[in-house]
C-alpha cells in the first residue's frame, strides 16, 4: 500500500513547472513514435522493451491519436515493432512472450481504429509491410499454434486465444478483415480441436476456443472456400466433439441457472408480495425485470456444429458425466464482470445443481435438454432485439435437428425418456405448472411442448411472423418423420390442435392490422395443412384410434373458426387484390376440413333431436363420429408429407451476417484491458529469475 502511495506521489504534479514522470515503457513507446530507428542509439532497445510491463492503454491511445499521414511517417518503426513482437514469441523467457502478445493486441486494435478514418491506408502494410506480410504472418500463426499446443503455461494459452479473438473481431464485419486471409492459409484448427479434446485445456480455454472457431467459420463463408468450414464438417473424433458439446452445454446451463436464480429472487421479493395482494395485473412488468443477457456467440457455435457436422448430432443426446458428476472446485473462483451476449466464459465443466435432473438416480441431463430449456427462456420475450435473434437462431437449430434422420431416431426413441422442465411464460389465464409432476417422455415431446408454448404465448400486435412460420415448419417436419417411420407418439395432441386453432382465430381477428405487414395466408395455409396431415395420415402415427376420433371432435367443436376462415379466404380470393392467389390456396386446402364439418354436424344435430338432448357430451359426439366414418368422403391431397429442406446460403445469409457482426462487436468489447491484465501472469512467472 505504501509503495502505491509513494508511486502516486512521484507521479503527481508537485508544481506547475514540473512535469509528471513517465514510466520507462512509455518513454520507449515515445521513441517508437518518432521517425528515427530507436535501436540506433540503444542496440538493446527491443530486447529491453519486452522485459517492460506493457501499457496497453497508452500504446493504443497513442496510435489512435495520430492521423493517417503521421502514422505513415512512422510506418517503418511500427513494422519493426510488429516483427520484433513475433520474434519475441519464440523466446524461452515467458515474460517476453506475454509482453509480446499484449503488445500485438494493442498494435492490431490501435491500427485498426485508425482505419475507420478517411485516410484509407492498408492495415497489413501498416502493421507488417507488404513485402514481409506473408512470412511475418506465417511466423506469427506458427508461434501461436505452438504455444496453444505446448504443455506449458495455461495463462500463455489464454493470452494467445485473446490475441486471436482480438485479430478476428477488430472489424465489425469479419469478412472485411483482410488479415484473416493469413489465418485461413496458416490454419490453427487442429490447435483449437486439441484444446477441446483435453479436459484440463477445455476447462480453462474451451469457451474462447469455441467462440473463436464459430467466428472463423463465418469468414467469407459464401464467397470462397473456408478451410475451417471444410475441416469442421469432417471432424469425427468423439473426444473432440464431446468436448465442444460440453463447453456449449456448460455455457447454456450457466445462463439457465442465472435466469432461475433471478426468477426465484424475484418471486420471493417484495414485488411478488405486492403482486399477490393486487392480483396478476403486474405480471407482465414483473417478468420484464427477469432479464439475463443472451449468449448468441455460444448459440452460433452450436448452430455451426449441428449444421455442418453430422457426427455432432450424436453429442446432443449424450449425458455429460463430467457435468453431472464433477464437484465444484473448492478454491474461490475470481469473478468476472457479466458482459453483453454472455461473452464471459463459464469457469469450468461443472453443471450447477439447478441443471441436474429431478431424480439424479434415474437420468442425467444432456446438451439437447439444456438447449431446449435455454430456448424456452429466450423465446419468451421477442420484443428485445437480442432475444429475437436468439429465438430465431434457436428455431433454426431445431429446424436442422428436425430434418436429421439420426436426430429424429433418438428424439422419438421410447427407451430414452426424460423430464424436461421448460420455462413457461406467466399468463393470467393459466396456473404455473408444478415441476414435480413432469412425466418422463421421449425428447420429441419437449420439442413439441416448446412449439406449442411459443404458439400460445406470442399472439400479439408486434406479431413475430417469421418465428411462427419456423415453429409450424418444425412441427411439420417431426410429423413427416413420424408418418414415414410409423412412430406412434404418446403425446397430448389436443394441446397442439387447440393452439393451432387459436392461432387461426387470432389471424382472423386481426386481419386488417396483420395484412398491412404480413402475408398471413402463408401461415394459415401451413396450419391448415398440419390438420390435413393429421386427417390424411393420422391413422399411421397417432397413438390410438381414439386419438383420431378426438381430432375429429376438436375440428367439429371448433368448426366456427374454420367456417370463419373459409369465409375470409373466399372473400379475398374472389376479389382481384394482391391476396387473391394466397387466399385461394387456403380455400382449396380447407376442402377436407369443411367436408368433415358438413358431414358430421347434421348427424350430431339429428342425434340430439332424436334423443331430446340439448347439449351433447364429448362421449356422445365421439359415438356419432365413430358410427359415421364409413359415409365420409375425403379428397386425397398431394405433397402433405413433403417439405423444402433448410438452406442457409439462399435464405438466411443476411441474418447470419448481422448476427456475426453483433457477436464480433460484443466479443471485442469484452476483450477489455482488464482481461489482458498482467497480475495473474506475473504471479505465475514470479519464480523465474
XYZ file of C-alpha atoms in Angstrom:
689
model
C 0.000 0.000 0.000
C 2.835 2.346 0.965
C 4.529 1.675 -2.360
C 1.386 2.620 -4.238
C 1.126 5.897 -2.364
C 4.793 6.569 -2.972
C 4.390 5.868 -6.661
C 1.297 8.042 -6.757
C 3.278 10.785 -5.031
C 6.086 10.577 -7.584
C 3.708 10.819 -10.486
C 1.678 13.693 -9.040
C 2.422 17.201 -10.243
C 4.066 18.995 -7.347
C 4.008 22.354 -9.106
C 3.116 23.853 -12.463
C 6.782 23.939 -13.544
C 7.444 20.204 -13.062
C 6.111 17.562 -15.484
C 4.952 14.183 -14.161
C 7.470 11.388 -14.523
C 6.747 8.821 -17.228
C 7.276 5.086 -16.809
C 10.216 3.776 -18.785
C 7.986 1.727 -21.116
C 6.045 4.893 -22.046
C 9.320 6.695 -22.871
C 10.276 3.746 -25.055
C 6.904 3.888 -26.841
C 7.502 7.590 -27.474
C 10.793 6.693 -29.166
C 8.940 4.269 -31.471
C 6.555 7.091 -32.401
C 9.380 9.167 -33.887
C 10.772 8.809 -37.397
C 14.169 7.636 -36.075
C 15.105 3.992 -35.566
C 15.019 3.571 -31.730
C 17.727 0.873 -31.818
C 20.302 3.263 -33.334
C 21.098 4.902 -30.013
C 20.322 1.795 -27.963
C 21.181 -1.515 -29.690
C 19.413 -3.407 -26.899
C 16.188 -1.365 -27.303
C 13.931 -4.209 -28.486
C 15.406 -6.673 -26.021
C 14.687 -4.290 -23.133
C 11.194 -3.354 -24.396
C 9.801 -6.846 -23.945
C 11.018 -7.019 -20.353
C 8.861 -3.971 -19.513
C 5.261 -4.304 -18.330
C 3.060 -3.355 -21.288
C 0.970 -0.173 -21.024
C -1.848 -1.206 -23.357
C -3.919 1.920 -22.833
C -1.074 4.293 -23.645
C 0.041 2.376 -26.733
C -3.467 2.102 -28.200
C -4.261 5.716 -27.336
C -1.055 6.915 -28.972
C -1.890 5.039 -32.189
C -5.443 6.354 -32.242
C -4.307 9.938 -31.648
C -2.236 10.048 -34.856
C -3.818 10.813 -38.210
C -3.155 8.625 -41.267
C -0.331 10.806 -42.575
C 1.518 10.885 -39.234
C 1.115 7.129 -38.896
C 2.605 6.558 -42.362
C 5.706 8.528 -41.340
C 6.431 6.069 -38.514
C 5.349 3.007 -40.524
C 8.905 1.553 -40.522
C 9.039 1.646 -36.716
C 5.536 0.097 -36.434
C 6.621 -2.686 -38.836
C 9.777 -3.155 -36.782
C 7.796 -3.371 -33.524
C 5.396 -5.918 -35.055
C 8.262 -8.071 -36.339
C 10.118 -7.950 -33.011
C 6.901 -8.977 -31.236
C 6.715 -12.056 -33.467
C 10.407 -12.830 -32.804
C 9.831 -12.499 -29.048
C 7.080 -15.154 -29.212
C 9.781 -17.744 -29.917
C 11.840 -16.832 -26.834
C 12.108 -19.063 -23.785
C 11.538 -16.268 -21.267
C 7.749 -16.327 -20.647
C 7.618 -12.653 -19.584
C 8.903 -11.606 -23.025
C 6.281 -13.809 -24.693
C 3.488 -12.352 -22.527
C 4.574 -8.778 -23.270
C 4.888 -9.515 -26.986
C 1.366 -10.979 -27.094
C -0.125 -7.992 -25.302
C 1.791 -5.517 -27.481
C 0.431 -7.274 -30.583
C -3.129 -6.883 -29.222
C -2.605 -3.142 -28.732
C -0.958 -2.729 -32.153
C -3.682 -4.554 -34.054
C -6.512 -2.744 -32.279
C -4.842 0.674 -32.440
C -4.024 0.495 -36.147
C -7.479 -0.867 -36.966
C -9.113 2.022 -35.108
C -7.250 4.360 -37.447
C -8.562 2.500 -40.471
C -12.044 3.777 -39.643
C -10.915 7.281 -40.651
C -10.809 8.570 -44.220
C -7.037 8.101 -44.602
C -7.673 4.706 -46.262
C -4.169 3.249 -45.772
C -3.868 -0.514 -45.847
C -3.829 -2.289 -42.481
C -1.478 -5.117 -43.456
C 1.007 -2.686 -44.984
C 0.843 -0.513 -41.874
C 1.430 -3.395 -39.465
C 3.993 -5.554 -41.276
C 4.676 -4.100 -44.711
C 3.500 -5.808 -47.905
C 6.905 -7.260 -48.732
C 7.182 -9.130 -45.418
C 3.485 -9.762 -44.703
C 3.292 -13.383 -45.840
C 6.378 -14.547 -43.954
C 5.615 -12.485 -40.822
C 2.019 -13.703 -40.561
C 3.146 -17.290 -41.199
C 5.639 -16.968 -38.331
C 3.014 -15.368 -36.089
C 0.434 -18.109 -36.740
C 3.041 -20.862 -36.293
C 4.160 -19.370 -32.972
C 0.562 -19.098 -31.723
C -0.110 -22.658 -32.870
C 2.987 -23.915 -30.983
C 2.040 -22.029 -27.810
C -1.530 -23.383 -27.929
C -0.382 -26.981 -28.464
C 2.515 -26.898 -25.983
C 2.387 -28.401 -22.497
C 3.346 -25.046 -20.990
C 1.564 -22.199 -19.253
C -2.234 -22.055 -19.316
C -2.034 -18.258 -18.971
C 0.002 -18.056 -22.169
C -2.581 -20.172 -23.989
C -5.297 -17.908 -22.687
C -3.439 -14.849 -23.974
C -2.889 -16.499 -27.394
C -6.646 -17.081 -27.720
C -7.337 -13.494 -26.624
C -4.935 -12.254 -29.305
C -6.654 -14.410 -31.932
C -10.091 -13.163 -30.828
C -8.693 -9.630 -30.985
C -7.391 -10.323 -34.502
C -10.729 -11.752 -35.686
C -13.008 -9.093 -34.188
C -11.167 -5.830 -34.902
C -13.676 -5.135 -37.693
C -17.436 -5.324 -37.106
C -17.857 -7.270 -40.341
C -15.274 -10.050 -40.023
C -15.434 -10.776 -43.769
C -13.854 -7.353 -44.388
C -10.905 -8.212 -42.139
C -8.117 -8.886 -44.679
C -5.686 -10.145 -42.007
C -7.906 -13.222 -41.640
C -6.685 -14.437 -45.047
C -3.442 -15.375 -43.254
C -5.425 -17.170 -40.512
C -7.121 -19.160 -43.289
C -3.806 -20.045 -45.007
C -1.990 -20.873 -41.742
C -4.737 -22.846 -40.006
C -4.954 -23.162 -36.221
C -7.922 -25.534 -36.488
C -6.028 -28.513 -35.057
C -4.848 -26.427 -32.083
C -8.488 -25.486 -31.321
C -9.501 -29.162 -31.508
C -6.655 -30.135 -29.183
C -7.920 -27.655 -26.576
C -11.448 -29.062 -26.841
C -10.368 -32.700 -26.571
C -8.266 -32.239 -23.401
C -10.310 -31.897 -20.153
C -7.800 -29.517 -18.498
C -7.384 -27.215 -21.520
C -11.106 -27.291 -22.192
C -11.937 -26.144 -18.663
C -9.515 -23.244 -18.936
C -9.936 -22.204 -22.565
C -12.857 -24.136 -24.064
C -15.196 -21.169 -24.185
C -12.768 -18.860 -26.042
C -11.797 -21.723 -28.378
C -15.421 -22.469 -29.315
C -16.290 -18.788 -29.894
C -13.114 -18.318 -31.969
C -13.999 -21.339 -34.104
C -17.584 -20.114 -34.624
C -16.272 -16.728 -35.828
C -13.587 -18.192 -38.116
C -16.184 -20.453 -39.756
C -18.149 -17.322 -40.700
C -15.285 -15.583 -42.534
C -16.386 -15.117 -46.167
C -18.347 -18.349 -45.873
C -20.381 -17.739 -49.053
C -17.657 -16.137 -51.189
C -14.761 -18.586 -51.044
C -13.703 -21.981 -49.697
C -13.247 -21.507 -45.957
C -10.894 -24.260 -44.642
C -12.438 -24.061 -41.175
C -15.876 -24.975 -42.603
C -14.397 -27.894 -44.541
C -12.448 -29.192 -41.532
C -15.283 -28.747 -39.035
C -17.657 -30.689 -41.288
C -15.452 -33.816 -41.258
C -14.364 -33.980 -37.604
C -15.256 -37.438 -36.305
C -13.131 -37.697 -33.168
C -15.502 -38.483 -30.299
C -13.441 -36.781 -27.563
C -13.232 -33.541 -29.549
C -16.941 -33.434 -30.449
C -17.918 -34.281 -26.870
C -15.544 -31.574 -25.657
C -17.241 -28.988 -27.851
C -20.637 -30.206 -26.642
C -19.540 -29.880 -23.011
C -18.378 -26.282 -23.471
C -21.653 -25.310 -25.168
C -23.784 -27.185 -22.595
C -21.944 -25.519 -19.722
C -22.412 -22.015 -21.147
C -26.124 -22.586 -21.796
C -26.722 -24.205 -18.399
C -24.949 -21.255 -16.760
C -27.459 -18.959 -18.473
C -30.356 -21.188 -17.345
C -29.034 -21.142 -13.775
C -28.686 -17.350 -13.740
C -32.221 -16.999 -15.054
C -33.617 -19.414 -12.479
C -31.777 -17.583 -9.666
C -33.207 -14.255 -10.807
C -36.679 -15.758 -11.136
C -36.541 -17.178 -7.590
C -35.116 -13.937 -6.224
C -37.921 -12.064 -7.946
C -40.638 -14.390 -6.657
C -39.514 -14.140 -3.040
C -39.084 -10.378 -3.128
C -41.331 -7.522 -2.124
C -42.719 -7.146 -5.648
C -44.021 -10.700 -5.535
C -45.868 -9.971 -2.289
C -47.377 -6.854 -3.838
C -48.440 -8.801 -6.918
C -50.147 -11.411 -4.767
C -52.080 -8.670 -2.987
C -53.396 -6.878 -6.036
C -53.800 -9.822 -8.401
C -51.920 -10.501 -11.573
C -52.076 -7.045 -13.119
C -48.311 -6.608 -12.729
C -47.217 -9.964 -14.149
C -46.050 -8.572 -17.473
C -43.982 -5.807 -15.877
C -42.543 -8.191 -13.329
C -41.450 -10.639 -15.970
C -39.591 -7.954 -17.892
C -37.291 -7.480 -14.911
C -36.131 -11.102 -15.070
C -33.526 -10.404 -17.700
C -30.246 -12.213 -18.258
C -28.035 -11.359 -21.235
C -28.491 -13.837 -24.069
C -25.481 -15.780 -25.320
C -25.526 -15.555 -29.096
C -21.833 -16.431 -29.532
C -22.216 -19.885 -27.990
C -25.527 -20.409 -29.790
C -23.789 -19.673 -33.101
C -21.160 -22.304 -32.214
C -23.930 -24.847 -31.530
C -25.608 -23.979 -34.833
C -22.398 -24.387 -36.860
C -21.669 -27.730 -35.198
C -25.205 -29.073 -35.805
C -25.469 -27.636 -39.318
C -22.008 -28.593 -40.601
C -21.129 -31.812 -38.803
C -23.485 -34.789 -38.883
C -21.345 -36.566 -36.279
C -22.139 -33.814 -33.777
C -25.807 -34.852 -33.737
C -24.829 -37.824 -31.530
C -23.391 -35.398 -28.947
C -26.812 -33.770 -28.430
C -28.277 -36.808 -26.710
C -25.240 -37.954 -24.735
C -25.299 -37.414 -20.999
C -22.348 -35.499 -19.610
C -20.676 -37.371 -16.753
C -18.168 -34.532 -16.312
C -21.013 -32.099 -15.798
C -23.287 -34.366 -13.827
C -20.743 -35.967 -11.526
C -17.950 -33.475 -11.005
C -17.983 -31.387 -7.874
C -17.377 -27.687 -7.983
C -13.822 -26.558 -7.134
C -13.402 -25.574 -3.502
C -10.914 -22.797 -4.236
C -12.527 -19.397 -4.820
C -13.038 -18.615 -8.487
C -12.257 -14.995 -9.455
C -15.444 -13.236 -10.503
C -15.600 -11.805 -13.987
C -17.930 -8.949 -14.884
C -21.000 -10.067 -16.861
C -20.726 -8.780 -20.393
C -23.176 -8.434 -23.268
C -24.187 -11.625 -25.076
C -22.629 -13.776 -22.385
C -19.131 -13.439 -23.785
C -17.637 -14.126 -20.360
C -16.706 -17.815 -20.261
C -18.061 -20.087 -17.527
C -15.356 -21.155 -15.085
C -15.443 -24.936 -15.619
C -17.260 -28.020 -16.876
C -19.370 -28.157 -13.727
C -23.104 -28.392 -14.087
C -24.984 -26.486 -11.412
C -27.366 -28.282 -9.077
C -30.220 -26.391 -10.715
C -29.350 -28.075 -14.011
C -29.388 -31.603 -12.568
C -32.495 -33.708 -13.236
C -35.235 -34.043 -10.658
C -34.205 -37.606 -9.888
C -30.445 -37.898 -10.272
C -30.614 -41.706 -9.994
C -32.963 -42.023 -12.952
C -31.382 -39.736 -15.516
C -28.738 -37.156 -16.258
C -29.024 -34.036 -18.358
C -27.731 -33.692 -21.902
C -26.956 -30.902 -24.365
C -30.330 -31.074 -26.103
C -32.267 -30.760 -22.814
C -30.106 -27.812 -21.752
C -30.627 -26.202 -25.164
C -34.423 -26.699 -25.011
C -34.531 -25.062 -21.571
C -32.396 -22.186 -22.872
C -34.718 -21.808 -25.871
C -37.793 -21.760 -23.639
C -36.318 -18.768 -21.780
C -35.055 -16.651 -24.688
C -38.158 -17.289 -26.791
C -40.426 -15.825 -24.103
C -39.652 -12.195 -24.856
C -39.123 -11.471 -28.547
C -39.580 -7.709 -28.188
C -35.913 -7.346 -27.274
C -33.731 -7.441 -30.421
C -31.054 -9.765 -28.995
C -33.684 -12.176 -27.692
C -35.470 -12.062 -31.054
C -32.201 -13.011 -32.806
C -31.513 -15.688 -30.203
C -35.055 -17.052 -30.534
C -34.718 -17.176 -34.313
C -31.363 -18.976 -34.065
C -32.841 -21.487 -31.584
C -35.600 -22.274 -34.088
C -33.078 -22.590 -36.942
C -31.064 -25.086 -34.845
C -34.259 -27.038 -34.088
C -35.102 -26.985 -37.821
C -31.732 -28.624 -38.608
C -32.341 -31.199 -35.860
C -35.906 -31.926 -37.067
C -34.585 -32.636 -40.588
C -31.882 -35.059 -39.455
C -32.761 -38.737 -39.629
C -30.463 -39.766 -36.782
C -31.614 -36.894 -34.548
C -35.219 -37.923 -35.151
C -34.376 -41.512 -34.234
C -33.201 -40.544 -30.728
C -35.848 -37.814 -30.326
C -38.549 -40.447 -30.822
C -36.779 -43.309 -29.021
C -39.151 -44.798 -26.435
C -36.193 -46.092 -24.436
C -34.772 -42.598 -23.945
C -37.254 -40.842 -21.668
C -36.537 -37.556 -19.916
C -38.210 -34.992 -17.712
C -37.648 -31.606 -19.355
C -38.670 -28.648 -17.255
C -39.295 -25.911 -19.824
C -39.866 -22.337 -18.677
C -43.411 -21.132 -19.233
C -44.375 -17.510 -19.597
C -46.560 -16.218 -16.716
C -50.083 -15.733 -18.100
C -53.215 -14.608 -16.286
C -55.471 -17.376 -17.581
C -53.328 -20.364 -16.599
C -51.710 -21.691 -13.449
C -47.978 -22.282 -13.185
C -47.312 -25.973 -13.866
C -45.862 -27.940 -10.970
C -42.347 -29.061 -11.948
C -42.550 -32.255 -9.898
C -45.471 -33.654 -11.917
C -43.486 -33.747 -15.158
C -43.728 -37.107 -16.893
C -40.752 -38.958 -18.366
C -41.205 -38.901 -22.155
C -39.192 -39.110 -25.377
C -37.365 -35.851 -26.140
C -39.582 -35.031 -29.124
C -42.403 -34.327 -26.645
C -40.332 -31.497 -25.132
C -39.696 -30.073 -28.629
C -43.439 -30.156 -29.373
C -44.192 -28.620 -25.935
C -41.785 -25.795 -26.760
C -43.512 -25.164 -30.102
C -46.982 -25.210 -28.508
C -45.775 -22.854 -25.780
C -44.463 -20.392 -28.369
C -47.673 -20.542 -30.456
C -49.861 -19.858 -27.402
C -47.796 -17.018 -25.931
C -46.906 -14.769 -28.882
C -50.244 -13.741 -30.355
C -49.659 -10.005 -30.059
C -49.703 -6.757 -32.002
C -45.991 -6.982 -32.859
C -46.599 -10.394 -34.413
C -43.348 -12.404 -34.913
C -44.481 -13.927 -38.228
C -41.068 -15.333 -39.157
C -40.772 -17.217 -35.852
C -44.307 -18.617 -36.180
C -43.549 -19.929 -39.684
C -40.411 -21.662 -38.350
C -42.376 -23.143 -35.439
C -45.025 -24.676 -37.699
C -42.307 -25.969 -40.070
C -40.568 -27.768 -37.165
C -43.839 -29.450 -36.120
C -44.468 -30.439 -39.758
C -41.003 -31.973 -40.156
C -41.423 -34.018 -36.984
C -44.827 -35.269 -38.207
C -43.286 -36.212 -41.570
C -40.756 -38.403 -39.754
C -43.499 -39.983 -37.622
C -45.609 -40.717 -40.698
C -42.648 -42.116 -42.649
C -41.413 -44.347 -39.812
C -44.888 -45.057 -38.386
C -43.922 -43.794 -34.947
C -46.971 -43.706 -32.679
C -46.060 -40.996 -30.205
C -47.989 -40.839 -26.941
C -48.382 -37.086 -26.804
C -51.228 -34.781 -25.750
C -52.022 -33.866 -29.354
C -55.101 -31.933 -28.239
C -52.891 -29.182 -26.857
C -51.271 -28.741 -30.266
C -54.619 -28.791 -32.112
C -56.101 -26.277 -29.693
C -53.051 -23.964 -30.048
C -53.251 -24.127 -33.861
C -56.993 -23.344 -33.913
C -56.460 -20.394 -31.561
C -53.700 -19.141 -33.861
C -56.118 -19.202 -36.831
C -58.659 -17.356 -34.684
C -56.067 -14.694 -33.866
C -55.115 -14.247 -37.542
C -58.771 -13.685 -38.439
C -59.496 -11.318 -35.548
C -56.518 -9.148 -36.514
C -56.807 -9.491 -40.286
C -56.560 -5.752 -41.100
C -53.621 -4.977 -38.803
C -51.648 -8.092 -39.750
C -52.244 -7.878 -43.517
C -50.648 -4.420 -43.527
C -47.333 -6.093 -42.538
C -47.534 -9.804 -43.349
C -48.914 -12.352 -45.767
C -50.916 -14.200 -43.123
C -52.202 -16.701 -45.693
C -48.795 -18.408 -45.872
C -49.050 -19.173 -42.166
C -52.775 -20.030 -42.335
C -52.066 -22.485 -45.179
C -49.300 -24.171 -43.157
C -51.623 -24.542 -40.138
C -54.489 -25.918 -42.261
C -52.076 -28.375 -43.914
C -50.946 -29.616 -40.494
C -54.583 -30.537 -39.855
C -54.718 -32.126 -43.314
C -51.647 -34.161 -42.390
C -53.437 -35.456 -39.267
C -56.650 -36.147 -41.223
C -54.932 -37.930 -44.129
C -52.156 -39.833 -42.334
C -53.144 -39.658 -38.647
C -54.097 -43.328 -38.597
C -50.409 -44.180 -39.252
C -48.846 -42.130 -36.430
C -51.479 -41.153 -33.834
C -51.102 -43.409 -30.761
C -54.628 -44.920 -30.695
C -57.828 -44.983 -32.788
C -59.460 -42.813 -30.114
C -56.789 -40.106 -30.755
C -58.011 -39.964 -34.352
C -61.606 -39.656 -33.092
C -60.522 -36.792 -30.809
C -59.026 -34.963 -33.806
C -62.448 -35.019 -35.496
C -64.089 -33.972 -32.238
C -61.806 -30.900 -31.991
C -62.468 -29.913 -35.617
C -66.241 -30.247 -35.118
C -66.168 -28.493 -31.725
C -64.230 -25.538 -33.163
C -65.996 -25.564 -36.541
C -66.938 -21.887 -36.247
C -63.264 -20.887 -36.564
C -62.845 -22.950 -39.741
C -66.123 -21.574 -41.145
C -64.949 -18.019 -40.477
C -61.562 -18.713 -42.048
C -63.276 -20.114 -45.158
C -65.497 -17.019 -45.423
C -62.472 -14.732 -45.118
C -60.307 -16.501 -47.718
C -63.280 -16.916 -50.077
C -63.960 -13.174 -49.888
C -60.333 -12.292 -50.647
C -59.869 -14.948 -53.329
C -62.869 -13.693 -55.315
C -61.540 -10.125 -55.310
C -58.814 -9.084 -57.723
C -56.488 -7.812 -54.963
C -52.931 -8.780 -54.038
C -54.148 -11.598 -51.753
C -56.230 -13.373 -54.399
C -53.742 -16.192 -55.079
C -52.523 -16.912 -51.495
C -56.115 -16.783 -50.187
C -57.373 -19.190 -52.871
C -54.674 -21.727 -51.841
C -56.137 -21.729 -48.316
C -59.651 -22.136 -49.795
C -58.554 -25.310 -51.609
C -56.667 -26.604 -48.548
C -59.830 -26.358 -46.406
C -61.769 -28.851 -48.551
C -61.401 -31.882 -46.243
C -61.904 -29.914 -43.008
C -65.136 -28.488 -44.457
C -66.174 -31.938 -45.633
C -65.773 -33.268 -42.056
C -67.758 -30.359 -40.573
C -70.516 -30.558 -43.203
C -70.741 -34.341 -42.874
C -70.837 -34.684 -39.081
C -72.679 -31.547 -37.928
C -76.090 -32.598 -39.367
C -75.582 -36.109 -37.912
C -74.874 -34.630 -34.452
C -77.910 -32.326 -34.648
C -80.072 -35.251 -35.750
C -78.745 -37.429 -32.862
C -79.531 -34.614 -30.385
C -83.067 -34.162 -31.770
C -83.883 -37.893 -31.770
C -82.604 -38.334 -28.209
C -84.061 -34.995 -26.976
C -80.660 -33.750 -25.734
C -79.997 -30.018 -25.861
C -76.208 -30.313 -25.409
C -74.224 -33.436 -26.220
C -71.340 -34.634 -24.071
C -67.938 -35.367 -25.613
C -68.566 -39.134 -25.440
C -71.887 -38.757 -27.251
C -70.287 -36.683 -30.041
C -67.478 -39.257 -30.346
C -70.086 -42.020 -30.633
C -71.716 -40.174 -33.568
C -68.286 -39.657 -35.182
C -67.319 -43.351 -34.891
C -70.584 -44.578 -36.343
C -70.470 -42.262 -39.374
C -66.896 -42.605 -40.688
C -67.944 -45.025 -43.437
C -70.133 -42.444 -45.233
C -67.494 -39.666 -45.120
C -65.771 -38.851 -48.425
C -62.410 -37.058 -48.351
C -60.101 -35.924 -51.150
C -56.526 -37.183 -51.276
C -54.202 -34.183 -51.090
C -50.697 -34.400 -52.547
C -47.431 -33.221 -51.008
C -48.615 -33.022 -47.396
C -45.642 -35.093 -46.201
C -43.033 -33.184 -48.216
C -41.080 -30.090 -47.291
C -38.307 -27.826 -48.531
C -35.058 -28.543 -46.713
C -33.284 -25.808 -44.762
C -30.772 -23.791 -46.799
C -28.600 -21.192 -45.077
C -26.972 -19.518 -48.058
C -30.097 -18.782 -50.034
C -32.424 -17.684 -47.250
C -30.502 -16.853 -44.094
C -27.288 -15.176 -45.314
C -28.407 -11.641 -44.305
C -29.491 -12.826 -40.839
C -26.167 -14.546 -40.135
C -24.180 -11.583 -41.445
C -25.907 -9.280 -38.938
C -25.703 -11.847 -36.142
C -21.949 -12.364 -36.612
C -21.442 -8.576 -36.739
C -23.283 -8.243 -33.413
C -21.233 -11.075 -31.847
C -17.963 -9.617 -33.175
C -18.711 -6.213 -31.611
C -19.544 -7.789 -28.254
C -16.572 -10.139 -28.169
C -14.336 -7.159 -28.934
C -15.920 -5.116 -26.123
C -15.302 -7.993 -23.750
C -11.587 -8.057 -24.597
C -11.114 -5.049 -22.367
C -7.788 -4.096 -20.761
C -8.647 -5.858 -17.512
C -8.998 -9.242 -19.247
C -5.444 -8.824 -20.561
C -4.176 -7.907 -17.089
C -0.653 -8.980 -16.168
C -1.282 -9.545 -12.478
C -2.079 -13.267 -12.762
C 0.563 -13.801 -15.414
C 3.316 -12.209 -13.335
C 2.253 -14.252 -10.323
C 2.546 -17.418 -12.391
C 6.051 -16.496 -13.616
C 7.280 -14.952 -10.348
C 9.607 -17.913 -9.750
C 11.541 -17.148 -12.931
C 14.776 -15.286 -12.285
